[in-house]
Short mmCIF file of C-alpha atoms in Angstrom, two decimals:
data_model
loop_
_atom_site.label_atom_id
_atom_site.label_comp_id
_atom_site.label_asym_id
_atom_site.label_seq_id
_atom_site.Cartn_x
_atom_site.Cartn_y
_atom_site.Cartn_z
CA UNK A 1 17.48 20.51 -40.65
CA UNK A 2 14.23 22.17 -39.49
CA UNK A 3 12.32 19.52 -41.06
CA UNK A 4 14.45 16.29 -39.50
CA UNK A 5 14.26 17.84 -35.96
CA UNK A 6 10.56 18.69 -36.22
CA UNK A 7 9.93 15.09 -37.46
CA UNK A 8 11.98 13.52 -34.43
CA UNK A 9 9.42 14.63 -31.73
CA UNK A 10 6.25 13.41 -34.21
CA UNK A 11 8.09 10.14 -34.46
CA UNK A 12 8.69 9.99 -30.38
CA UNK A 13 5.09 10.65 -29.86
CA UNK A 14 4.29 7.81 -32.43
CA UNK A 15 6.68 5.65 -30.34
CA UNK A 16 4.54 6.59 -26.94
CA UNK A 17 1.42 5.69 -28.32
CA UNK A 18 2.07 2.57 -29.47
CA UNK A 19 4.22 1.34 -26.60
CA UNK A 20 0.97 2.50 -24.44
CA UNK A 21 -1.34 0.46 -27.19
CA UNK A 22 0.64 -2.31 -26.35
CA UNK A 23 1.04 -1.99 -22.33
CA UNK A 24 -2.55 -1.75 -21.88
CA UNK A 25 -2.92 -5.08 -23.66
CA UNK A 26 0.05 -6.98 -22.11
CA UNK A 27 -0.71 -9.47 -19.22
CA UNK A 28 2.41 -9.36 -17.79
CA UNK A 29 2.70 -5.92 -17.47
CA UNK A 30 -0.61 -5.12 -15.95
CA UNK A 31 -0.59 -8.56 -13.43
CA UNK A 32 2.62 -7.38 -12.04
CA UNK A 33 2.17 -3.71 -11.46
CA UNK A 34 -1.43 -4.52 -9.91
CA UNK A 35 0.24 -6.40 -8.01
CA UNK A 36 2.49 -4.05 -6.98
CA UNK A 37 0.03 -0.93 -7.10
CA UNK A 38 -2.16 -2.85 -4.76
CA UNK A 39 0.75 -3.46 -1.92
CA UNK A 40 2.03 0.04 -2.32
CA UNK A 41 -1.38 1.38 -1.75
CA UNK A 42 -1.87 -1.08 1.52
CA UNK A 43 1.15 0.01 2.96
CA UNK A 44 0.40 4.19 2.39
CA UNK A 45 -3.11 4.02 3.53
CA UNK A 46 -3.12 0.88 5.88
CA UNK A 47 -1.59 2.21 8.82
CA UNK A 48 -4.28 5.18 8.72
CA UNK A 49 -6.74 2.70 10.15
CA UNK A 50 -4.76 0.53 12.36
CA UNK A 51 -5.43 1.45 15.31
CA UNK A 52 -2.00 -0.16 17.51
CA UNK A 53 1.00 0.76 17.05
CA UNK A 54 3.03 -1.66 15.19
CA UNK A 55 5.49 -2.53 18.17
CA UNK A 56 2.43 -2.15 20.94
CA UNK A 57 1.96 -5.13 23.63
CA UNK A 58 -1.63 -6.26 24.44
CA UNK A 59 -2.60 -9.28 26.64
CA UNK A 60 -3.35 -11.28 23.56
CA UNK A 61 -0.32 -13.15 22.86
CA UNK A 62 0.59 -15.81 20.23
CA UNK A 63 -2.88 -15.52 18.76
CA UNK A 64 -4.04 -16.93 15.53
CA UNK A 65 -5.99 -14.58 12.97
CA UNK A 66 -9.24 -13.44 13.96
CA UNK A 67 -11.53 -10.79 13.28
CA UNK A 68 -9.77 -8.47 16.12
CA UNK A 69 -6.50 -9.05 14.85
CA UNK A 70 -6.52 -9.80 11.05
CA UNK A 71 -3.30 -11.49 11.03
CA UNK A 72 -2.89 -12.90 14.56
CA UNK A 73 -0.19 -11.82 17.18
CA UNK A 74 3.11 -12.18 18.13
CA UNK A 75 4.40 -14.13 21.20
CA UNK A 76 4.55 -10.66 22.98
CA UNK A 77 0.84 -9.21 21.90
CA UNK A 78 1.74 -7.30 18.88
CA UNK A 79 -0.75 -7.20 15.93
CA UNK A 80 1.07 -8.78 13.23
CA UNK A 81 -1.31 -6.21 10.39
CA UNK A 82 -0.50 -3.37 12.37
CA UNK A 83 3.46 -4.65 12.23
CA UNK A 84 2.93 -5.64 7.85
CA UNK A 85 1.55 -2.31 7.13
CA UNK A 86 4.34 -0.44 8.36
CA UNK A 87 6.24 -3.03 7.44
CA UNK A 88 5.24 -2.58 3.66
CA UNK A 89 5.63 0.82 3.42
CA UNK A 90 9.36 0.68 5.11
CA UNK A 91 9.97 -2.06 2.22
CA UNK A 92 8.73 0.23 -0.50
CA UNK A 93 10.72 3.25 1.04
CA UNK A 94 13.74 1.48 0.59
CA UNK A 95 13.58 0.17 -2.61
CA UNK A 96 12.51 4.67 -3.82
CA UNK A 97 16.18 5.25 -2.17
CA UNK A 98 17.99 2.45 -2.89
CA UNK A 99 16.92 2.05 -6.40
CA UNK A 100 16.41 5.88 -6.96
CA UNK A 101 19.71 6.70 -5.84
CA UNK A 102 21.51 3.64 -7.82
CA UNK A 103 19.68 4.54 -10.92
CA UNK A 104 20.55 8.59 -10.86
CA UNK A 105 24.29 7.62 -10.60
CA UNK A 106 24.23 5.10 -13.05
CA UNK A 107 22.74 7.46 -15.44
CA UNK A 108 25.13 9.98 -14.96
CA UNK A 109 27.90 7.65 -15.34
CA UNK A 110 26.87 5.77 -18.11
CA UNK A 111 26.14 8.75 -20.12
CA UNK A 112 29.09 11.11 -19.28
CA UNK A 113 31.20 8.23 -19.89
CA UNK A 114 29.16 6.77 -23.18
CA UNK A 115 28.57 10.10 -24.57
CA UNK A 116 32.21 12.09 -23.85
CA UNK A 117 34.36 8.94 -24.15
CA UNK A 118 38.20 9.29 -24.29
CA UNK A 119 40.03 10.20 -20.80
CA UNK A 120 37.02 10.84 -19.55
CA UNK A 121 35.22 7.43 -20.08
CA UNK A 122 38.43 5.88 -19.53
CA UNK A 123 38.27 6.96 -15.60
CA UNK A 124 34.56 6.45 -15.35
CA UNK A 125 35.17 3.45 -16.19
CA UNK A 126 37.81 2.48 -14.12
CA UNK A 127 35.79 3.74 -11.09
CA UNK A 128 32.67 1.56 -11.67
CA UNK A 129 35.05 -1.44 -12.35
CA UNK A 130 36.30 -0.93 -8.67
CA UNK A 131 33.05 -0.55 -7.52
CA UNK A 132 31.41 -3.36 -9.14
CA UNK A 133 34.18 -5.99 -7.72
CA UNK A 134 33.61 -4.95 -4.54
CA UNK A 135 31.34 -7.37 -2.55
CA UNK A 136 28.80 -4.82 -2.15
CA UNK A 137 26.51 -7.10 0.54
CA UNK A 138 29.74 -6.98 2.82
CA UNK A 139 30.54 -3.54 2.73
CA UNK A 140 26.80 -3.20 3.90
CA UNK A 141 27.34 -5.98 6.41
CA UNK A 142 30.05 -3.90 8.22
CA UNK A 143 28.66 -0.37 7.72
CA UNK A 144 25.54 -1.47 9.13
CA UNK A 145 27.44 -3.34 11.92
CA UNK A 146 29.16 -0.47 13.05
CA UNK A 147 26.39 2.07 12.51
CA UNK A 148 25.17 2.95 15.87
CA UNK A 149 21.45 4.80 14.70
CA UNK A 150 20.58 2.72 11.54
CA UNK A 151 17.16 3.77 9.19
CA UNK A 152 15.60 3.10 6.28
CA UNK A 153 16.79 6.36 4.78
CA UNK A 154 20.26 5.53 5.80
CA UNK A 155 20.17 1.80 4.30
CA UNK A 156 18.69 2.85 1.26
CA UNK A 157 21.06 5.42 0.89
CA UNK A 158 23.90 2.82 1.62
CA UNK A 159 22.46 0.18 -0.88
CA UNK A 160 22.04 2.84 -3.83
CA UNK A 161 25.75 3.28 -3.50
CA UNK A 162 26.84 0.38 -3.78
CA UNK A 163 24.59 -0.61 -6.40
CA UNK A 164 24.75 1.58 -9.65
CA UNK A 165 28.07 0.08 -11.31
CA UNK A 166 25.72 -2.96 -13.02
CA UNK A 167 23.22 -0.13 -14.69
CA UNK A 168 26.30 2.57 -15.63
CA UNK A 169 28.15 0.20 -17.58
CA UNK A 170 24.47 -1.05 -19.69
CA UNK A 171 23.40 2.69 -20.25
CA UNK A 172 27.22 3.06 -21.03
CA UNK A 173 26.91 1.09 -23.86
CA UNK A 174 23.75 2.21 -24.96
CA UNK A 175 24.58 5.61 -25.10
CA UNK A 176 27.91 4.53 -26.84
CA UNK A 177 25.04 3.38 -29.98
CA UNK A 178 23.57 6.58 -30.06
CA UNK A 179 26.05 8.98 -29.45
CA UNK A 180 26.51 8.61 -33.96
CA UNK A 181 23.18 8.75 -34.69
CA UNK A 182 21.43 11.79 -37.24
CA UNK A 183 19.43 13.27 -34.49
CA UNK A 184 22.61 13.66 -32.40
CA UNK A 185 24.65 15.38 -34.82
CA UNK A 186 22.12 17.17 -35.78
CA UNK A 187 21.50 19.24 -32.13
CA UNK A 188 25.85 18.91 -31.93
CA UNK A 189 26.16 20.96 -35.41
CA UNK A 190 23.22 23.42 -33.37
CA UNK A 191 25.46 24.43 -30.63
CA UNK A 192 23.95 22.25 -27.94
CA UNK A 193 25.85 21.40 -25.28
CA UNK A 194 26.92 17.95 -23.71
CA UNK A 195 24.19 18.13 -20.60
CA UNK A 196 21.42 19.07 -22.95
CA UNK A 197 22.35 16.46 -26.26
CA UNK A 198 22.34 13.89 -23.13
CA UNK A 199 18.59 15.55 -21.48
CA UNK A 200 16.92 16.06 -24.79
CA UNK A 201 18.33 13.34 -27.71
CA UNK A 202 19.73 10.89 -25.59
CA UNK A 203 18.25 10.06 -22.73
CA UNK A 204 14.27 10.15 -24.48
CA UNK A 205 15.28 7.52 -26.71
CA UNK A 206 16.29 5.40 -24.04
CA UNK A 207 13.58 5.90 -21.62
CA UNK A 208 11.98 2.34 -21.78
CA UNK A 209 15.45 1.13 -21.20
CA UNK A 210 15.82 3.41 -18.35
CA UNK A 211 12.77 2.69 -16.31
CA UNK A 212 13.40 -0.95 -16.93
CA UNK A 213 16.72 -0.95 -14.85
CA UNK A 214 15.14 0.96 -12.41
CA UNK A 215 12.58 -1.45 -11.51
CA UNK A 216 15.32 -4.17 -11.23
CA UNK A 217 17.53 -1.77 -8.99
CA UNK A 218 14.21 -1.20 -7.19
CA UNK A 219 13.86 -5.09 -6.91
CA UNK A 220 17.22 -5.46 -5.95
CA UNK A 221 17.09 -2.49 -2.91
CA UNK A 222 14.24 -4.72 -1.40
CA UNK A 223 16.10 -7.92 -1.12
CA UNK A 224 19.26 -6.88 -0.33
CA UNK A 225 16.87 -4.79 2.44
CA UNK A 226 15.10 -8.02 3.45
CA UNK A 227 18.58 -9.89 3.93
CA UNK A 228 20.08 -7.16 6.02
CA UNK A 229 16.92 -6.64 7.84
CA UNK A 230 16.89 -10.45 7.96
CA UNK A 231 19.94 -11.06 10.03
CA UNK A 232 19.81 -8.20 12.39
CA UNK A 233 20.97 -5.40 10.81
CA UNK A 234 17.75 -3.73 9.76
CA UNK A 235 16.70 -0.11 11.41
CA UNK A 236 17.47 0.21 14.99
CA UNK A 237 13.93 2.18 15.01
CA UNK A 238 10.68 1.26 13.32
CA UNK A 239 9.15 -2.16 11.44
CA UNK A 240 9.91 -3.71 8.09
CA UNK A 241 9.03 -6.48 6.54
CA UNK A 242 12.55 -8.02 6.65
CA UNK A 243 12.65 -7.20 10.91
CA UNK A 244 9.17 -8.60 10.83
CA UNK A 245 10.56 -12.40 9.59
CA UNK A 246 13.90 -11.59 11.30
CA UNK A 247 11.78 -11.80 14.78
CA UNK A 248 9.96 -14.38 13.82
CA UNK A 249 13.16 -16.84 13.40
CA UNK A 250 14.54 -15.47 16.32
CA UNK A 251 11.51 -16.32 18.78
CA UNK A 252 10.93 -19.67 16.92
CA UNK A 253 7.31 -18.69 15.13
CA UNK A 254 8.28 -21.87 12.64
CA UNK A 255 8.51 -24.63 15.55
CA UNK A 256 5.69 -23.42 17.93
CA UNK A 257 3.78 -23.23 14.63
CA UNK A 258 3.09 -19.38 14.62
CA UNK A 259 2.63 -19.67 10.78
CA UNK A 260 0.73 -16.43 10.87
CA UNK A 261 3.86 -14.63 11.80
CA UNK A 262 6.27 -15.19 8.67
CA UNK A 263 4.12 -16.31 6.34
CA UNK A 264 2.34 -12.30 5.46
CA UNK A 265 6.15 -10.76 5.36
CA UNK A 266 7.32 -13.58 3.42
CA UNK A 267 4.73 -13.34 0.74
CA UNK A 268 4.69 -10.10 0.67
CA UNK A 269 8.35 -9.80 -0.10
CA UNK A 270 8.02 -12.61 -2.80
CA UNK A 271 4.97 -11.01 -4.44
CA UNK A 272 6.64 -7.37 -4.86
CA UNK A 273 10.10 -9.06 -5.88
CA UNK A 274 8.29 -11.45 -8.23
CA UNK A 275 5.29 -8.68 -9.28
CA UNK A 276 8.37 -6.37 -10.43
CA UNK A 277 9.87 -9.39 -12.39
CA UNK A 278 7.41 -10.17 -13.95
CA UNK A 279 6.36 -6.57 -14.92
CA UNK A 280 9.63 -5.74 -15.98
CA UNK A 281 9.50 -8.87 -18.79
CA UNK A 282 6.48 -7.53 -19.72
CA UNK A 283 7.99 -3.74 -20.79
CA UNK A 284 10.39 -6.21 -22.56
CA UNK A 285 7.62 -7.20 -24.87
CA UNK A 286 5.83 -3.63 -25.08
CA UNK A 287 8.90 -2.19 -26.05
CA UNK A 288 10.60 -4.98 -28.42
CA UNK A 289 8.57 -5.26 -31.44
CA UNK A 290 10.12 -9.26 -31.81
CA UNK A 291 8.43 -10.12 -28.06
CA UNK A 292 4.90 -8.34 -28.65
CA UNK A 293 2.09 -10.89 -28.71
CA UNK A 294 -0.43 -9.73 -31.87
#
């Protein structure tokens, strides 16, 4: 028993080293991560180097990109670059909050249902199916419409509370296949409790799958938040990429030829979601030996 228990951590370390070896050589993964990290860095440090507030008015209205206003100005003279960098920060924040909450709930429900089984599994599976069939976007529309004050955190919270069911079902299925493995039986025989077995034995063997699940939830949260922002149900204070698109549409930027108002936020949303998808495909190739490019 001791020999097997000691061999498991060594095997996991070998798997991690092998995955890292293929990860740094995977073009899709590196490209996706580079784009996401570059935009994240711009969103984090960009506002520190912008003198104008994102919604500050100036006399230079409808100005195209210049040395003074890199992304031009709106019909009200607001600096679009200032809005862009602040919007990037808000977009990543709602992705982290929404994706993180959905991932945590999905993992807890999926692990417990898949490992414990029986009545607990039936109850959690019924709850998952109920949430799954509820039109989440319609619920978010109703909730956001009746909230007096909407913030990025509140938006991310409600997105996370409605996006976890598919992750829970997928994690439950994976847990079912792992709970009868030898290393889990050994941990059970040694007296480890349910929580310890899930945290120390099952979850580490699903770490790659869990990370890929979070990436998909992150991208989904960004898309949902942008959709809510575009139809006018975004944060009531501050700025986001979706709100920039909504304002550009509301004030006829396309008809006025002000491409610099709607192209940057639209391109950034596409870049974030697309890069996350490409990175997720790269991760699948890294962790699946059949898909690796040698």
